[in-house]
Amino acid sequence: MAGARSAPTLRFERSLLRSGAVALACIDEAGRGALCGPVSVGVVVITAGMSPAPRGVRDSKLLTRERRDELAPLIRAWAPHAVGMATSAEIDDVGIVPAMRLAGRRAIAALAVRPDCILLDGSHDYLSAPAQASLFDDDPGETVPRVLTRVKADLHCAGVAAASILAKTERDAVMVGLDRDFPDFAWAENKGYAAPEHMDALRRLGPTPHHRVSWSLPVG
């Protein structure tokens, strides 16, 4: 599956470093479209002189679970990294985009290295907050560094692809843990997305405390 596309590289990241960035934070999210569980934002920091990404790094959606699990520790050993999350309750409180902002800021705040530039997958800068007070008491609330967006960066930029793997594997681990208490929903397999067994359990049993109840869930 992954072999159908060329491997992402650090070419674009290195061009940003040559243009003046010192520590480039590459960011991607996981769980935005799920019906339950947290949204997760992974960050991997790229600096000048780093070796290429571990062999096999791709956008997490192009990899099997087993391959993602193999690559995650290699990525952690390769680059400074962090993952931040926002809970389903926080998503219900403020909406998915502000919750992604919170998760991303939590990830940036957890880094051992302070980035001076951010490369964000997609076309929308959800990290730079509008002029308003922090939404949560534990929101780091700092002004984020300069943010650049790139559509399909997870397919072309190895740093972003690596961040997508960390975001996905850590969120998946959360959902596997929650599955032990709610086995009817089969979260260990579907990770909270709208798979048939998940939808059937919602109709039969109603939402759990981990569902995003502000969403249009198929209950009753």
mmCIF file of C-alpha atoms in Angstrom:
data_model
loop_
_atom_site.group_PDB
_atom_site.id
_atom_site.type_symbol
_atom_site.label_atom_id
_atom_site.label_comp_id
_atom_site.label_asym_id
_atom_site.label_seq_id
_atom_site.Cartn_x
_atom_site.Cartn_y
_atom_site.Cartn_z
ATOM 1 C CA MET A 1 0.000 0.000 0.000
ATOM 2 C CA ALA A 2 2.730 2.478 0.957
ATOM 3 C CA GLY A 3 4.868 1.476 -2.001
ATOM 4 C CA ALA A 4 2.362 2.967 -4.444
ATOM 5 C CA ARG A 5 3.671 6.448 -3.582
ATOM 6 C CA SER A 6 7.185 7.834 -3.441
ATOM 7 C CA ALA A 7 8.590 8.222 0.032
ATOM 8 C CA PRO A 8 8.336 11.651 1.665
ATOM 9 C CA THR A 9 11.621 13.474 2.176
ATOM 10 C CA LEU A 10 13.010 16.359 4.225
ATOM 11 C CA ARG A 11 13.545 18.456 1.086
ATOM 12 C CA PHE A 12 10.859 21.012 1.884
ATOM 13 C CA GLU A 13 11.738 21.120 5.579
ATOM 14 C CA ARG A 14 15.395 21.765 4.735
ATOM 15 C CA SER A 15 14.407 24.590 2.386
ATOM 16 C CA LEU A 16 12.635 26.266 5.303
ATOM 17 C CA LEU A 17 15.690 25.801 7.485
ATOM 18 C CA ARG A 18 17.895 27.390 4.796
ATOM 19 C CA SER A 19 15.509 30.344 4.680
ATOM 20 C CA GLY A 20 16.136 31.146 8.334
ATOM 21 C CA ALA A 21 14.284 28.699 10.580
ATOM 22 C CA VAL A 22 16.410 27.032 13.259
ATOM 23 C CA ALA A 23 13.981 24.512 14.752
ATOM 24 C CA LEU A 24 11.051 23.565 12.515
ATOM 25 C CA ALA A 25 8.052 21.903 14.199
ATOM 26 C CA CYS A 26 6.243 19.576 11.790
ATOM 27 C CA ILE A 27 2.662 18.922 12.895
ATOM 28 C CA ASP A 28 -0.245 16.636 12.011
ATOM 29 C CA GLU A 29 -3.391 15.472 13.795
ATOM 30 C CA ALA A 30 -5.342 12.258 14.287
ATOM 31 C CA GLY A 31 -8.924 11.685 15.371
ATOM 32 C CA ARG A 32 -10.546 14.795 13.971
ATOM 33 C CA GLY A 33 -13.380 12.836 12.342
ATOM 34 C CA ALA A 34 -13.928 10.221 15.038
ATOM 35 C CA LEU A 35 -17.197 10.002 16.969
ATOM 36 C CA CYS A 36 -15.514 9.563 20.323
ATOM 37 C CA GLY A 37 -12.208 9.805 22.124
ATOM 38 C CA PRO A 38 -9.645 12.585 22.009
ATOM 39 C CA VAL A 39 -8.194 14.482 19.098
ATOM 40 C CA SER A 40 -4.433 14.054 18.976
ATOM 41 C CA VAL A 41 -1.749 16.355 17.552
ATOM 42 C CA GLY A 42 1.786 15.105 16.966
ATOM 43 C CA VAL A 43 4.858 17.278 16.510
ATOM 44 C CA VAL A 44 8.352 16.372 15.299
ATOM 45 C CA VAL A 45 11.135 18.974 15.314
ATOM 46 C CA ILE A 46 13.548 19.139 12.381
ATOM 47 C CA THR A 47 16.895 20.954 12.637
ATOM 48 C CA ALA A 48 19.830 21.400 10.265
ATOM 49 C CA GLY A 49 22.130 18.421 9.947
ATOM 50 C CA MET A 50 19.591 15.797 10.995
ATOM 51 C CA SER A 51 19.739 12.420 9.312
ATOM 52 C CA PRO A 52 16.886 11.389 7.000
ATOM 53 C CA ALA A 53 13.711 10.061 8.599
ATOM 54 C CA PRO A 54 13.646 6.371 9.523
ATOM 55 C CA ARG A 55 13.155 4.184 6.489
ATOM 56 C CA GLY A 56 9.483 3.497 5.807
ATOM 57 C CA VAL A 57 8.025 6.704 7.262
ATOM 58 C CA ARG A 58 4.836 7.596 5.396
ATOM 59 C CA ASP A 59 1.564 9.330 6.146
ATOM 60 C CA SER A 60 0.060 7.188 8.905
ATOM 61 C CA LYS A 61 -3.048 6.464 6.804
ATOM 62 C CA LEU A 62 -0.877 4.621 4.253
ATOM 63 C CA LEU A 63 0.621 2.253 6.830
ATOM 64 C CA THR A 64 -0.671 -0.798 8.611
ATOM 65 C CA ARG A 65 -1.073 -0.707 12.384
ATOM 66 C CA GLU A 66 1.875 -3.047 12.751
ATOM 67 C CA ARG A 67 4.139 -0.846 10.654
ATOM 68 C CA ARG A 68 3.112 2.298 12.528
ATOM 69 C CA ASP A 69 3.910 0.585 15.806
ATOM 70 C CA GLU A 70 7.330 -0.409 14.482
ATOM 71 C CA LEU A 71 8.131 3.090 13.265
ATOM 72 C CA ALA A 72 6.949 5.083 16.293
ATOM 73 C CA PRO A 73 9.928 4.252 18.573
ATOM 74 C CA LEU A 74 12.347 4.865 15.696
ATOM 75 C CA ILE A 75 10.822 8.321 15.193
ATOM 76 C CA ARG A 76 11.079 9.085 18.909
ATOM 77 C CA ALA A 77 14.774 8.168 18.830
ATOM 78 C CA TRP A 78 15.331 10.235 15.673
ATOM 79 C CA ALA A 79 13.875 13.645 16.525
ATOM 80 C CA PRO A 80 12.567 15.811 19.359
ATOM 81 C CA HIS A 81 8.849 15.129 19.551
ATOM 82 C CA ALA A 82 5.649 15.443 21.560
ATOM 83 C CA VAL A 83 1.956 14.590 21.320
ATOM 84 C CA GLY A 84 -0.852 16.688 22.753
ATOM 85 C CA MET A 85 -4.496 15.726 23.114
ATOM 86 C CA ALA A 86 -7.862 17.333 23.804
ATOM 87 C CA THR A 87 -10.624 15.209 25.284
ATOM 88 C CA SER A 88 -14.080 14.532 23.924
ATOM 89 C CA ALA A 89 -15.506 16.741 26.682
ATOM 90 C CA GLU A 90 -13.274 19.597 25.563
ATOM 91 C CA ILE A 91 -14.346 19.026 21.954
ATOM 92 C CA ASP A 92 -17.984 19.229 23.072
ATOM 93 C CA ASP A 93 -17.290 22.415 25.027
ATOM 94 C CA VAL A 94 -15.684 24.465 22.263
ATOM 95 C CA GLY A 95 -15.773 22.546 18.980
ATOM 96 C CA ILE A 96 -13.254 20.484 17.110
ATOM 97 C CA VAL A 97 -11.038 23.238 15.676
ATOM 98 C CA PRO A 98 -10.427 25.051 19.003
ATOM 99 C CA ALA A 99 -9.830 21.635 20.583
ATOM 100 C CA MET A 100 -7.226 20.863 17.895
ATOM 101 C CA ARG A 101 -5.618 24.200 18.714
ATOM 102 C CA LEU A 102 -5.480 23.252 22.374
ATOM 103 C CA ALA A 103 -3.996 19.828 21.609
ATOM 104 C CA GLY A 104 -1.402 21.380 19.304
ATOM 105 C CA ARG A 105 -0.398 23.981 21.865
ATOM 106 C CA ARG A 106 -0.098 21.277 24.513
ATOM 107 C CA ALA A 107 2.222 19.366 22.208
ATOM 108 C CA ILE A 108 4.369 22.437 21.493
ATOM 109 C CA ALA A 109 4.564 23.275 25.198
ATOM 110 C CA ALA A 110 5.783 19.745 25.952
ATOM 111 C CA LEU A 111 8.741 19.974 23.552
ATOM 112 C CA ALA A 112 12.251 20.076 24.945
ATOM 113 C CA VAL A 113 13.184 22.317 21.990
ATOM 114 C CA ARG A 114 11.404 25.611 21.327
ATOM 115 C CA PRO A 115 10.551 25.814 17.607
ATOM 116 C CA ASP A 116 10.750 29.097 15.744
ATOM 117 C CA CYS A 117 8.641 27.962 12.788
ATOM 118 C CA ILE A 118 5.783 25.488 12.322
ATOM 119 C CA LEU A 119 4.857 23.425 9.267
ATOM 120 C CA LEU A 120 1.235 22.352 9.494
ATOM 121 C CA ASP A 121 -0.477 19.775 7.298
ATOM 122 C CA GLY A 122 -3.509 21.108 5.418
ATOM 123 C CA SER A 123 -4.675 24.533 4.288
ATOM 124 C CA HIS A 124 -5.989 25.907 7.587
ATOM 125 C CA ASP A 125 -3.870 27.323 10.407
ATOM 126 C CA TYR A 126 -5.744 26.057 13.454
ATOM 127 C CA LEU A 127 -2.839 26.770 15.839
ATOM 128 C CA SER A 128 -2.801 30.560 15.719
ATOM 129 C CA ALA A 129 -5.652 31.486 18.008
ATOM 130 C CA PRO A 130 -7.977 34.416 17.313
ATOM 131 C CA ALA A 131 -7.671 37.367 19.653
ATOM 132 C CA GLN A 132 -9.459 35.992 22.683
ATOM 133 C CA ALA A 133 -8.818 34.680 26.156
ATOM 134 C CA SER A 134 -7.598 31.117 26.642
ATOM 135 C CA LEU A 135 -10.417 28.604 26.363
ATOM 136 C CA PHE A 136 -9.077 26.377 29.145
ATOM 137 C CA ASP A 137 -7.216 26.990 32.370
ATOM 138 C CA ASP A 138 -4.380 24.702 31.223
ATOM 139 C CA ASP A 139 -4.143 26.129 27.705
ATOM 140 C CA PRO A 140 -0.476 27.199 27.408
ATOM 141 C CA GLY A 141 -1.836 30.392 25.885
ATOM 142 C CA GLU A 142 1.468 31.470 24.349
ATOM 143 C CA THR A 143 1.705 32.991 20.914
ATOM 144 C CA VAL A 144 2.796 30.212 18.605
ATOM 145 C CA PRO A 145 5.738 30.730 16.227
ATOM 146 C CA ARG A 146 5.219 31.527 12.553
ATOM 147 C CA VAL A 147 2.903 28.926 10.992
ATOM 148 C CA LEU A 148 3.140 27.708 7.410
ATOM 149 C CA THR A 149 0.518 25.387 5.955
ATOM 150 C CA ARG A 150 0.985 22.923 3.134
ATOM 151 C CA VAL A 151 -1.735 20.784 1.588
ATOM 152 C CA LYS A 152 -0.816 17.082 1.642
ATOM 153 C CA ALA A 153 2.339 17.776 3.607
ATOM 154 C CA ASP A 154 1.881 14.372 5.244
ATOM 155 C CA LEU A 155 2.434 12.783 1.801
ATOM 156 C CA HIS A 156 5.495 14.806 0.814
ATOM 157 C CA CYS A 157 7.248 15.988 3.996
ATOM 158 C CA ALA A 158 8.912 13.325 6.112
ATOM 159 C CA GLY A 159 8.732 15.419 9.290
ATOM 160 C CA VAL A 160 4.969 15.821 8.964
ATOM 161 C CA ALA A 161 4.515 12.152 8.081
ATOM 162 C CA ALA A 162 6.491 11.214 11.200
ATOM 163 C CA ALA A 163 4.285 13.521 13.301
ATOM 164 C CA SER A 164 1.190 11.841 11.839
ATOM 165 C CA ILE A 165 2.472 8.436 12.954
ATOM 166 C CA LEU A 166 3.056 9.621 16.522
ATOM 167 C CA ALA A 167 -0.354 11.304 16.693
ATOM 168 C CA LYS A 168 -2.059 8.186 15.357
ATOM 169 C CA THR A 169 -0.254 5.576 17.470
ATOM 170 C CA GLU A 170 -0.729 7.472 20.737
ATOM 171 C CA ARG A 171 -4.403 8.099 20.060
ATOM 172 C CA ASP A 172 -4.910 4.467 19.033
ATOM 173 C CA ALA A 173 -3.369 3.361 22.340
ATOM 174 C CA VAL A 174 -5.896 5.518 24.203
ATOM 175 C CA MET A 175 -8.782 3.975 22.290
ATOM 176 C CA VAL A 176 -7.517 0.427 22.910
ATOM 177 C CA GLY A 177 -7.408 1.235 26.617
ATOM 178 C CA LEU A 178 -10.966 2.585 26.571
ATOM 179 C CA ASP A 179 -12.143 -0.503 24.709
ATOM 180 C CA ARG A 180 -11.534 -2.606 27.814
ATOM 181 C CA ASP A 181 -14.352 -0.776 29.604
ATOM 182 C CA PHE A 182 -16.665 -0.518 26.589
ATOM 183 C CA PRO A 183 -16.070 -3.675 24.513
ATOM 184 C CA ASP A 184 -19.442 -3.484 22.726
ATOM 185 C CA PHE A 185 -18.204 -0.508 20.694
ATOM 186 C CA ALA A 186 -15.133 -2.361 19.315
ATOM 187 C CA TRP A 187 -12.853 0.657 19.734
ATOM 188 C CA ALA A 188 -9.763 -1.568 19.698
ATOM 189 C CA GLU A 189 -10.553 -2.155 16.031
ATOM 190 C CA ASN A 190 -12.352 0.986 14.815
ATOM 191 C CA LYS A 191 -10.613 3.540 17.090
ATOM 192 C CA GLY A 192 -13.845 5.474 17.558
ATOM 193 C CA TYR A 193 -14.687 6.030 13.896
ATOM 194 C CA ALA A 194 -18.068 5.276 12.354
ATOM 195 C CA ALA A 195 -17.573 1.569 11.658
ATOM 196 C CA PRO A 196 -20.727 -0.607 11.467
ATOM 197 C CA GLU A 197 -20.185 -2.287 14.841
ATOM 198 C CA HIS A 198 -19.631 1.090 16.497
ATOM 199 C CA MET A 199 -22.764 2.569 14.947
ATOM 200 C CA ASP A 200 -24.814 -0.469 15.940
ATOM 201 C CA ALA A 201 -23.657 -0.232 19.558
ATOM 202 C CA LEU A 202 -24.524 3.464 19.638
ATOM 203 C CA ARG A 203 -28.057 2.741 18.488
ATOM 204 C CA ARG A 204 -28.489 -0.068 21.012
ATOM 205 C CA LEU A 205 -26.689 1.342 24.043
ATOM 206 C CA GLY A 206 -26.479 5.076 23.549
ATOM 207 C CA PRO A 207 -23.352 7.225 23.964
ATOM 208 C CA THR A 208 -20.636 6.637 26.553
ATOM 209 C CA PRO A 209 -18.857 9.372 28.528
ATOM 210 C CA HIS A 210 -16.196 9.301 25.808
ATOM 211 C CA HIS A 211 -18.502 10.156 22.904
ATOM 212 C CA ARG A 212 -18.665 13.622 21.385
ATOM 213 C CA VAL A 213 -22.270 14.188 22.290
ATOM 214 C CA SER A 214 -22.430 17.587 20.624
ATOM 215 C CA TRP A 215 -22.131 15.732 17.311
ATOM 216 C CA SER A 216 -25.009 14.107 15.447
ATOM 217 C CA LEU A 217 -24.691 10.587 16.805
ATOM 218 C CA PRO A 218 -26.963 7.773 15.598
ATOM 219 C CA VAL A 219 -28.622 6.960 18.929
ATOM 220 C CA GLY A 220 -31.969 5.404 19.764
#
